[in-house]
Coordinates of N, CA and C in Angstrom, one line a residue:
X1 N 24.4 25.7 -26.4 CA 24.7 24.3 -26.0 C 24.1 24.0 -24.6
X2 N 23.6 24.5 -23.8 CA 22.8 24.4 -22.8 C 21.8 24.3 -22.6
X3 N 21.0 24.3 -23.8 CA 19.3 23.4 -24.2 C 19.1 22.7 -23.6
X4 N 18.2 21.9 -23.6 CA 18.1 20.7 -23.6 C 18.2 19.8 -24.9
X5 N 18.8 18.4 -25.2 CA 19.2 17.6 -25.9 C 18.1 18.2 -27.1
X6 N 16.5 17.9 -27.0 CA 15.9 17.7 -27.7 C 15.9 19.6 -28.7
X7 N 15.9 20.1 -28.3 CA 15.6 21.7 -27.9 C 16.9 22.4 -29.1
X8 N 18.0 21.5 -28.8 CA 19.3 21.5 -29.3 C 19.3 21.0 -30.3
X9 N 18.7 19.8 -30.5 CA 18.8 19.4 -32.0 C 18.1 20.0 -32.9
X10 N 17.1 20.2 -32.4 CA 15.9 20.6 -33.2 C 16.5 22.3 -34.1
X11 N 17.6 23.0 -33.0 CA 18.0 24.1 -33.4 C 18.7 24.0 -34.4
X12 N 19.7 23.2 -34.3 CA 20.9 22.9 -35.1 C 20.6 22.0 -36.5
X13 N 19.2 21.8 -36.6 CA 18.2 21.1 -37.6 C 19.1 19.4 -37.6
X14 N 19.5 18.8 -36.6 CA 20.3 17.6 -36.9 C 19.2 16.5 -35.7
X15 N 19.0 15.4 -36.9 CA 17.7 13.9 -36.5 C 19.2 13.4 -35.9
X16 N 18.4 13.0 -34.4 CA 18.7 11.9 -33.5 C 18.2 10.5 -34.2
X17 N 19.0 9.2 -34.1 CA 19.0 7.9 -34.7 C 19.7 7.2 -33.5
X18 N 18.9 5.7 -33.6 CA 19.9 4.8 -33.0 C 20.6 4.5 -33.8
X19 N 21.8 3.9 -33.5 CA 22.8 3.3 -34.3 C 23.1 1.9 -34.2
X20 N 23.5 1.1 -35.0 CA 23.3 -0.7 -34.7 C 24.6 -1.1 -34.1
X21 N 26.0 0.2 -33.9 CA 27.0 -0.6 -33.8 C 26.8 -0.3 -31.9
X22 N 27.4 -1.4 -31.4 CA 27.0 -1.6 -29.8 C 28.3 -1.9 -29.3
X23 N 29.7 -1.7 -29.9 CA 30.6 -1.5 -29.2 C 30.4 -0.7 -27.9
X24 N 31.1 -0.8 -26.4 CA 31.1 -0.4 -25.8 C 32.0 1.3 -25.5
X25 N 33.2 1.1 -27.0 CA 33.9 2.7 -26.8 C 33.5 3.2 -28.0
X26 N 32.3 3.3 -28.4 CA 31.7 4.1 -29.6 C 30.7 4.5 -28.8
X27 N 30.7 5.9 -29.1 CA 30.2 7.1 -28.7 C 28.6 7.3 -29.4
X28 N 29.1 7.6 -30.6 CA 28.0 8.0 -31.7 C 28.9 8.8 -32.8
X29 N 28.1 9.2 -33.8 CA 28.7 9.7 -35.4 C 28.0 10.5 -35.5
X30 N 28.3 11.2 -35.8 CA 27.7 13.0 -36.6 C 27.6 12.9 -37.9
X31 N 26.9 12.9 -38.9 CA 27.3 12.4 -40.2 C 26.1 13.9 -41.3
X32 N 27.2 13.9 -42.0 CA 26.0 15.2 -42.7 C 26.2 14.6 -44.2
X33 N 24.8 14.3 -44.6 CA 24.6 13.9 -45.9 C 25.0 14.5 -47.3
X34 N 24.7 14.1 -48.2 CA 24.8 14.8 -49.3 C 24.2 15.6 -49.9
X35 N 22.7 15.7 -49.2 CA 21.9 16.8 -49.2 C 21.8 18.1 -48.1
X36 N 22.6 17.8 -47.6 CA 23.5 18.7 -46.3 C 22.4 18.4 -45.0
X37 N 21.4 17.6 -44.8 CA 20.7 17.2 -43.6 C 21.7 16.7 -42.6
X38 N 22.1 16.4 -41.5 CA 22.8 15.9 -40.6 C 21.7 14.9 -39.8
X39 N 23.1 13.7 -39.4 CA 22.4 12.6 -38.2 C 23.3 12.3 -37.6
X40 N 22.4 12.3 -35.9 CA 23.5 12.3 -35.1 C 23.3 10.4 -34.6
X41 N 23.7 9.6 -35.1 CA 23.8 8.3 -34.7 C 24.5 7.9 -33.5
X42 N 23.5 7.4 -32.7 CA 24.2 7.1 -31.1 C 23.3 5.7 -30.5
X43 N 24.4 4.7 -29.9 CA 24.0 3.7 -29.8 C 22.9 3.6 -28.8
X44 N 22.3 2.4 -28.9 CA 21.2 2.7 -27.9 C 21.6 1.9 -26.2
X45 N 20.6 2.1 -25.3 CA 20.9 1.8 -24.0 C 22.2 2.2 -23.3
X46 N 22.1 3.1 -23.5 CA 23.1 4.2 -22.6 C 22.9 4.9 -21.4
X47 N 23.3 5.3 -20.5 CA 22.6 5.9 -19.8 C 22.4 7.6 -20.1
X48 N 21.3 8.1 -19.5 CA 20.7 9.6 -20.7 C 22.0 10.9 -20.1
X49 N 22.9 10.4 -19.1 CA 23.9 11.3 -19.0 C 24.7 10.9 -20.0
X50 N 25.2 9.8 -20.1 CA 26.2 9.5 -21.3 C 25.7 9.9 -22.5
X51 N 24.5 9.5 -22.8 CA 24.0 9.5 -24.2 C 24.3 11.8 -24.2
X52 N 23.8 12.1 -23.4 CA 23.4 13.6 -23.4 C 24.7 14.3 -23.3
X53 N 25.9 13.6 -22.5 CA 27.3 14.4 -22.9 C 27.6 14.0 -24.0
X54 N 27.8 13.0 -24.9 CA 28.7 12.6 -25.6 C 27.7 13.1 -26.8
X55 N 26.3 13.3 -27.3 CA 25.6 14.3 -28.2 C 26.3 15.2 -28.1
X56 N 26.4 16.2 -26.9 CA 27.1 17.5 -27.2 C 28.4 17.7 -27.4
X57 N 28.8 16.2 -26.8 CA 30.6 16.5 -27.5 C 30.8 16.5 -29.0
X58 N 29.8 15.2 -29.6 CA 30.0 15.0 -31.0 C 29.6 16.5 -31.6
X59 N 28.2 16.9 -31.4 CA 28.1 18.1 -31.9 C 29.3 19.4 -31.8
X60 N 29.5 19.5 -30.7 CA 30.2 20.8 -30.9 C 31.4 20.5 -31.6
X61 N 31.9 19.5 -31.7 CA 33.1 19.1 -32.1 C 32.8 19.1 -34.3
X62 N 31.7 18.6 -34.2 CA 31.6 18.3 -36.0 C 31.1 19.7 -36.1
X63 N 30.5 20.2 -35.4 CA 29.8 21.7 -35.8 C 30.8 22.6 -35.4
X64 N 32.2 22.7 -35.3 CA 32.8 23.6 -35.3 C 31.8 24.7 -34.0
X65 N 31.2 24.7 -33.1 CA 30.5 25.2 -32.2 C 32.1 25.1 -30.9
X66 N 31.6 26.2 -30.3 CA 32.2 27.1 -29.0 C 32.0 26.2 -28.0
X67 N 33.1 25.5 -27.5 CA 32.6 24.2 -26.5 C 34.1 24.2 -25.9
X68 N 34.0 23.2 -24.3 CA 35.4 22.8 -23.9 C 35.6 21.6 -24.9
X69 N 36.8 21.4 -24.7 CA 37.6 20.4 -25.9 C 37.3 18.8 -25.5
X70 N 37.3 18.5 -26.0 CA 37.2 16.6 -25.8 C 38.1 16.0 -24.7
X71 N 37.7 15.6 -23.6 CA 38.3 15.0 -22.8 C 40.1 14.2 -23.5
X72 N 40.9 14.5 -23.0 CA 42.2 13.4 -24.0 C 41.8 12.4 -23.9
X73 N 41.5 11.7 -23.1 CA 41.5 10.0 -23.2 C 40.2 9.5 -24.3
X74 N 39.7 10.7 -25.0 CA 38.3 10.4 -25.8 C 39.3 10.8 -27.2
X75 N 38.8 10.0 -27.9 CA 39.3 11.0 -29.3 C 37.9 11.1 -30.5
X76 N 37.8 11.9 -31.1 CA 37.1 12.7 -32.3 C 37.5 12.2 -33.4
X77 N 37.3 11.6 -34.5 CA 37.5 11.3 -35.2 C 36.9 11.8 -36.8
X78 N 37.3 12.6 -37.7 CA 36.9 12.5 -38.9 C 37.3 11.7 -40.3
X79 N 35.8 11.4 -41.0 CA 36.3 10.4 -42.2 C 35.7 11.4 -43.2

């Protein structure tokens, strides 16, 4: 978890996407297809600290990966 973003995805074989929704308390979505490929959808114009914590929260969190826990005032969500 200490890669770098790009370095990290690439490991975890999961494509970085913008995403269209631009709410301001949406984070991004982890989403693993039906062909079991994963995408990590995250809105765009963020700043690359935000964008680069909240990648690794979503990841460790959907990947079941060895991470500190989600801030409380954030919540995780599965559908």
């Amino acid at each position: 978890m200490d890669a770098p973003l790009p370095q990290l995805l690439n490991a975890l074989d999961v494509e970085l996407t913008d995403s269209s929704i631009t709410d301001p308390t949406f984070f991004g979505a982890l989403v693993e297809r039906r062909n079991g490929s994963r995408v990590l959808s995250m809105p765009p114009g963020r700043s690359r600290f935000e964008r680069d914590t909240a990648a690794r929260m979503l990841l460790a969190e959907g990947l079941g990966l060895d991470a500190p826990p989600v801030p409380p005032h954030l919540a995780v969500s599965r559908g």
